[in-house]
Coordinates of C-alpha atoms in Angstrom, one line a residue:
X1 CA -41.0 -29.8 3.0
X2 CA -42.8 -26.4 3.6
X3 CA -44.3 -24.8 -0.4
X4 CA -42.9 -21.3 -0.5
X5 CA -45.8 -18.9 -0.7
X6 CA -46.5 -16.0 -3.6
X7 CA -45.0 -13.3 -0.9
X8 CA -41.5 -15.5 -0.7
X9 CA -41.4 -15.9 -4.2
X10 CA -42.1 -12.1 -4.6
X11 CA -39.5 -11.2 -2.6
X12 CA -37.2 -13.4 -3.7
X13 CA -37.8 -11.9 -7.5
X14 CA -37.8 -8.4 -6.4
X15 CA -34.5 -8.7 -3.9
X16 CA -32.9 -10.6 -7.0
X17 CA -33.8 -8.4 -9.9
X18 CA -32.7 -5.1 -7.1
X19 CA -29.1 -6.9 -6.8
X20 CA -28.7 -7.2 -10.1
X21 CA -29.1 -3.7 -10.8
X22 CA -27.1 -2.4 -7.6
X23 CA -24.2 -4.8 -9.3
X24 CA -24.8 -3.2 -12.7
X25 CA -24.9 0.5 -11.3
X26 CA -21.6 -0.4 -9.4
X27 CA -19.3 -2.4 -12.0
X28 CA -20.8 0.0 -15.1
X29 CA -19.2 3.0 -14.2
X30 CA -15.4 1.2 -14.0
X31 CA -16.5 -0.9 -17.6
X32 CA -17.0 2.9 -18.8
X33 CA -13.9 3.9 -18.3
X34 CA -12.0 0.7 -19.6
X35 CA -14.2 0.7 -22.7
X36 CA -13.6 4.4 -23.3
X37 CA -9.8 4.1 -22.7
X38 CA -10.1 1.0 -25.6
X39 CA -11.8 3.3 -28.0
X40 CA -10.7 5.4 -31.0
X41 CA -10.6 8.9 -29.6
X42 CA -12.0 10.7 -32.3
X43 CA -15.2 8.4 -31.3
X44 CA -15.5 8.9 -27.7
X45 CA -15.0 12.7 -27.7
X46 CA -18.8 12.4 -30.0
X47 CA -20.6 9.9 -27.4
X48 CA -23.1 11.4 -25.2
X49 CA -24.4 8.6 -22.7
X50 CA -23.5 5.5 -22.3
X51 CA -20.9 3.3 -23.7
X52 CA -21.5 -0.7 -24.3
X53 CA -18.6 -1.6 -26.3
X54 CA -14.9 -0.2 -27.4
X55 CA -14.9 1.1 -30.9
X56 CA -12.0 1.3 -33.0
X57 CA -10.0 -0.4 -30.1
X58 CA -6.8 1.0 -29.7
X59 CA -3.7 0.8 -27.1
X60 CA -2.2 4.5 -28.0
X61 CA -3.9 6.4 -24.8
X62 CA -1.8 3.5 -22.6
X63 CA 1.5 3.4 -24.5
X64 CA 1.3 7.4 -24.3
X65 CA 0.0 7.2 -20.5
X66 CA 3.4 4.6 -19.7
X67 CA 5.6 7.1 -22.0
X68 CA 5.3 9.4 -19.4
X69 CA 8.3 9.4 -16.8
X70 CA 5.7 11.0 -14.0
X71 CA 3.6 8.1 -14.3
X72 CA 5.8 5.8 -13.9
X73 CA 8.3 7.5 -10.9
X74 CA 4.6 7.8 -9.2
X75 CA 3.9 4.1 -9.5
X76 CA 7.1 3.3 -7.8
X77 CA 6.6 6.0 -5.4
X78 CA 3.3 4.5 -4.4
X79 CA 4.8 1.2 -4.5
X80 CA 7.1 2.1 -2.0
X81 CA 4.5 4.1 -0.3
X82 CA 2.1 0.9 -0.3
X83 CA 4.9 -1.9 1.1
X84 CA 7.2 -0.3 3.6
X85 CA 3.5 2.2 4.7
X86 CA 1.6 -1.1 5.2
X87 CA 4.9 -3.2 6.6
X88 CA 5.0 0.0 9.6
X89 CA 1.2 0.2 10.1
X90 CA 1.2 -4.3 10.6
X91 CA 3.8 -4.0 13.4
X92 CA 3.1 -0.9 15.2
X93 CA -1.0 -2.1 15.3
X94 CA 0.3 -5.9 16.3
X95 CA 2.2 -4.4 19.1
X96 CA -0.1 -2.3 20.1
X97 CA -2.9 -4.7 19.8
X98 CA -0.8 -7.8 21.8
X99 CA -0.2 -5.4 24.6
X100 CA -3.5 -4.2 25.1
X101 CA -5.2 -7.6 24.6
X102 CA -2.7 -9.0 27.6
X103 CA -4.6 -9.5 31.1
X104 CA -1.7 -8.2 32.9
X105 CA -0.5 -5.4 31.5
X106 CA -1.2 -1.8 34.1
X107 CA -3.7 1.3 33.2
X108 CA -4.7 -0.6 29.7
X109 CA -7.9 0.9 30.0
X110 CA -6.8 4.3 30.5
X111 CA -4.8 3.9 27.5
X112 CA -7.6 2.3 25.2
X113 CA -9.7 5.1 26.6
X114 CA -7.2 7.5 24.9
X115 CA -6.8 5.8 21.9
X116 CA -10.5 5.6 21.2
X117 CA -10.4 9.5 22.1
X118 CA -8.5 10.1 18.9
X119 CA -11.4 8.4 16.9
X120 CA -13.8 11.5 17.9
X121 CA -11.0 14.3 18.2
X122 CA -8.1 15.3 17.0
X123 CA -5.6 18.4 16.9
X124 CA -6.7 19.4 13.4
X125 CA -5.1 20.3 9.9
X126 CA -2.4 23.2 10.8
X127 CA -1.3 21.9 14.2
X128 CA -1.0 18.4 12.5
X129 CA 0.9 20.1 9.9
X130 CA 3.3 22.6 11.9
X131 CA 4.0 19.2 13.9
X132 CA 5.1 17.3 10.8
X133 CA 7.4 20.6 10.0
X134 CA 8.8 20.5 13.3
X135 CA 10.1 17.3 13.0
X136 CA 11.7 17.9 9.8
X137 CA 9.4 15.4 7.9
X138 CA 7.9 18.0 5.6
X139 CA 8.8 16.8 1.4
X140 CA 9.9 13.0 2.9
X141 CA 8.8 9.8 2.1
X142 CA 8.0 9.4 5.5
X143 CA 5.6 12.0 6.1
X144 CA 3.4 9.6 4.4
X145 CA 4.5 6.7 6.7
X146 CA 5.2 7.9 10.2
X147 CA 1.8 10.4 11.1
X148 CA -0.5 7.6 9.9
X149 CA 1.6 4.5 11.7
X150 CA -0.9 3.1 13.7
X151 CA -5.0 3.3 12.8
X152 CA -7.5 3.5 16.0
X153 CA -9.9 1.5 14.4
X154 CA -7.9 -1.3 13.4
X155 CA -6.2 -1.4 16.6
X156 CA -9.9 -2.1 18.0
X157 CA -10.1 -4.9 15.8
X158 CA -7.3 -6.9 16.2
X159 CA -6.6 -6.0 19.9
X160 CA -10.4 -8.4 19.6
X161 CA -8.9 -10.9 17.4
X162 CA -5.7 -11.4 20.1
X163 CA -8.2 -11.5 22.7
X164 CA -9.7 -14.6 21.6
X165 CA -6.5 -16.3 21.3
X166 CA -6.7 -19.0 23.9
X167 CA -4.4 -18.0 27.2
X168 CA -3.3 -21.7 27.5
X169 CA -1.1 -21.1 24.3
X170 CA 0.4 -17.8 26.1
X171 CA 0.9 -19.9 28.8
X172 CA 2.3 -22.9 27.6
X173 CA 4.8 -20.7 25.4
X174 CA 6.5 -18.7 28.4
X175 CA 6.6 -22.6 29.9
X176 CA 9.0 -23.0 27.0
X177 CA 10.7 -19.7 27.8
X178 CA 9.5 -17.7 25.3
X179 CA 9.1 -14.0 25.8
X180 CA 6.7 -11.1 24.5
X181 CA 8.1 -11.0 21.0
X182 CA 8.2 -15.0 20.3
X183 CA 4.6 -15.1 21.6
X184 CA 3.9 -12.2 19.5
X185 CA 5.0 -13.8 16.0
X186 CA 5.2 -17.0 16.7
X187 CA 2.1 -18.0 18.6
X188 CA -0.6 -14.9 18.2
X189 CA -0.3 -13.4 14.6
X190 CA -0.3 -17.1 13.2
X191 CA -3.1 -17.9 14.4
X192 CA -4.6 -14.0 13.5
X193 CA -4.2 -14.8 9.8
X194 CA -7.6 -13.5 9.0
X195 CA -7.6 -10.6 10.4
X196 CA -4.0 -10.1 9.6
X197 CA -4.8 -10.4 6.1
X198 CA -8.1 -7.5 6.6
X199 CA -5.6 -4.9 8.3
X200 CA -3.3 -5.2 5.5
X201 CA -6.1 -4.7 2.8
X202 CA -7.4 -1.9 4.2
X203 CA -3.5 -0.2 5.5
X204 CA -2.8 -1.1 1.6
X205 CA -5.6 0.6 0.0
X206 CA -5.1 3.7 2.1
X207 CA -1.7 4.0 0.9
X208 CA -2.7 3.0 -2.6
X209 CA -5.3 6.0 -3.0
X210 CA -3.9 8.1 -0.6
X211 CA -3.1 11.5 -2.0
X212 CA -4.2 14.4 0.4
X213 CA -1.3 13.9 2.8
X214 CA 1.0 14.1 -0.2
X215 CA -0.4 17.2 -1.9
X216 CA 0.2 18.6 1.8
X217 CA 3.8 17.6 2.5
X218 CA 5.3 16.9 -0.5
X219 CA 7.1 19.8 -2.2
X220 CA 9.3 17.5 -4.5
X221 CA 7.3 15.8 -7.8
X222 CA 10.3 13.1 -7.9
X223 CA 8.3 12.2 -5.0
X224 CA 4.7 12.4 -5.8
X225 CA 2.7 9.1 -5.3
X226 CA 0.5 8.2 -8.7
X227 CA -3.0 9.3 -7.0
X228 CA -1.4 12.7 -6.6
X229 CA -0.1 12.8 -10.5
X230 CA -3.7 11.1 -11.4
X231 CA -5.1 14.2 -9.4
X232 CA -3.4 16.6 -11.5
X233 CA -4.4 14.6 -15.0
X234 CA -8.0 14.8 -14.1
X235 CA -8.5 17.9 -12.5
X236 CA -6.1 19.8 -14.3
X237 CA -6.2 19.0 -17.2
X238 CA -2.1 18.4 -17.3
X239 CA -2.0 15.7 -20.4
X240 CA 0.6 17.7 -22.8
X241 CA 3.5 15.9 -21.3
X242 CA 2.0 13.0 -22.8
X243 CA 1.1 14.5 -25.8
X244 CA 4.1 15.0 -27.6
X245 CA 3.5 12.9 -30.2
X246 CA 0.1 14.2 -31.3
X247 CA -1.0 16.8 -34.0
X248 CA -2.9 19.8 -33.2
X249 CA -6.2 18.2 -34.2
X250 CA -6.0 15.1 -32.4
X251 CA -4.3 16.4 -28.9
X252 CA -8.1 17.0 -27.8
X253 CA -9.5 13.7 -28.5
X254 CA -6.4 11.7 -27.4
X255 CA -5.7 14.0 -24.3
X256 CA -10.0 12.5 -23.2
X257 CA -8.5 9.0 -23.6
X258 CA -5.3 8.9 -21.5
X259 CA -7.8 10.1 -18.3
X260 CA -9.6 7.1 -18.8
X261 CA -6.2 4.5 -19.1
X262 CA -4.6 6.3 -16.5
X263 CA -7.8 5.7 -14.3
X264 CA -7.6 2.3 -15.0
X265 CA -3.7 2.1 -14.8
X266 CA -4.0 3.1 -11.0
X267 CA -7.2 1.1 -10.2
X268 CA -6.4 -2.2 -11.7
X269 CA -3.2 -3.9 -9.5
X270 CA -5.2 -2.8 -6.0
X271 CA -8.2 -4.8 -8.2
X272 CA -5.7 -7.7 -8.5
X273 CA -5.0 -7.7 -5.2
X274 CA -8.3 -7.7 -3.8
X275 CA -9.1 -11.7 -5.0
X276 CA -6.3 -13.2 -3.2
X277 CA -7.3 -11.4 0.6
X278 CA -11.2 -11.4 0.1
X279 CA -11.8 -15.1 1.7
X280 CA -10.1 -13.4 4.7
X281 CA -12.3 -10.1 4.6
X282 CA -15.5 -11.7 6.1
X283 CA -14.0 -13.8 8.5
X284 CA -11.4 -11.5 10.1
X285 CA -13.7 -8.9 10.5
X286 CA -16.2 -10.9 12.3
X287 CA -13.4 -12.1 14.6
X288 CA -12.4 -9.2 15.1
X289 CA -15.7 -7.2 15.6
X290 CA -16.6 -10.5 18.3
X291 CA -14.8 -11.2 21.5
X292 CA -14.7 -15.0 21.5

């Protein structure tokens, strides 16, 4: 067994002690927020720099911030934004994908060629918006949904992942007499899992923070998705819905605190999500970055 020199150990310290504080400079910002959000409001309003622990902790910014009826038609919006978004965007990419990873199929280079096409150009904000108006989409759910169906990029990827499904499976399945579809969901997405699980992180997370396409098209607020209604907390400064209960003096302090819960209200179920798909992350990206 080879003695590690003084360079390896240097580097080892140095790439160790440079992680740590890339993890610090990441998670801090988000503990900020949560410990402000947890503080006594009077208290946070005073603090200039950093904060290391909630003071006074109290839950009144959060009970205010789920008071409001705009948060909570917005997390239901984005809910439904988030499930039936992703649910389109998983089957319009799988069909796409299976068709174009088939050795069969006619002009599926062509095609690809034009797909890719759209990842360096596109028609631009106004035509894209007088198309949406055209087809009667504009302050719908599905303005959200339909224009952003399919993703070029994860088409890419997991037209590579069905690529590397063994043909012998294909084969032995049409033996059977199954078609297209059966193959589809019964032989290739099975056995796609990973990268399955990758396309629906990232479709979900788009939805989840997705708010530009919404500020665009939607007209109606009983239709706003939470990022959009965050949006208007933090840049506007629109608290005094939630406010109602609070005296003159303490609307300022109280009004800093629900930014911070509502911050962490829309961060922390995509946070809880995260866990249960990351042990697919690595691996259905490689195998889908990889023609096997």
């Amino acid at each position: 067994m080879n003695q590690r020199t003084w360079g390896e150990k240097l580097f080892d310290v140095f790439n160790i002690t440079f992680m740590i504080a890339l993890s610090v400079a990441t998670i801090y910002p988000f503990v900020f927020v949560l410990f402000a959000s947890l503080s006594d409001p009077s208290w946070v309003v005073k603090v200039r720099g950093l904060i290391w622990y909630p003071k006074g902790v109290t839950l009144e910014a959060y009970r205010l911030v789920f008071s409001n009826p705009s948060i909570l038609t917005g997390y239901a919006n984005t809910l439904f934004y988030v499930v039936v978004g992703t649910t389109v965007n998983i089957l319009m990419t799988s069909l796409g994908a299976y068709a174009l990873s088939r050795q069969n199929v006619m002009w599926k280079n062509p095609i690809m060629f034009m797909i890719v096409f759209t990842m360096f150009f596109n028609g631009g904000l106004i035509p894209t918006y007088l198309l949406i108006e055209n087809l009667g989409l504009v302050d719908s759910r599905w303005a959200l949904i339909f224009p952003s169906a399919m993703s070029a990029f994860n088409l890419i990827i997991m037209r590579t992942a069905f690529q590397g499904v063994p043909v012998s499976l294909e084969e032995s399945a049409r033996l059977d007499g199954a078609n297209d579809f059966t193959i589809l969901f019964r032989v290739v997405l099975p056995l796609s899992m990973p990268v399955v699980a990758v396309m629906i992180l990232f479709y979900g997370v788009g939805h989840w923070n997705g708010w530009f396409n919404a500020m665009l098209y939607l007209r109606s607020r009983d239709l706003y998705p939470l990022q959009l209604i965050l949006r208007e907390i933090l840049i506007t400064n629109s608290t005094d819905s939630m406010l109602t209960g609070a005296t003159g003096g303490d609307r300022m302090p109280i009004g800093e605190t629900i930014k911070y819960a509502t911050i962490i209200v829309a961060t922390v179920p995509i946070l809880c999500l995260y866990p249960f798909l990351q042990r697919f992350f690595v691996k259905g990206v490689m195998i889908g970055a990889i023609k096997g």
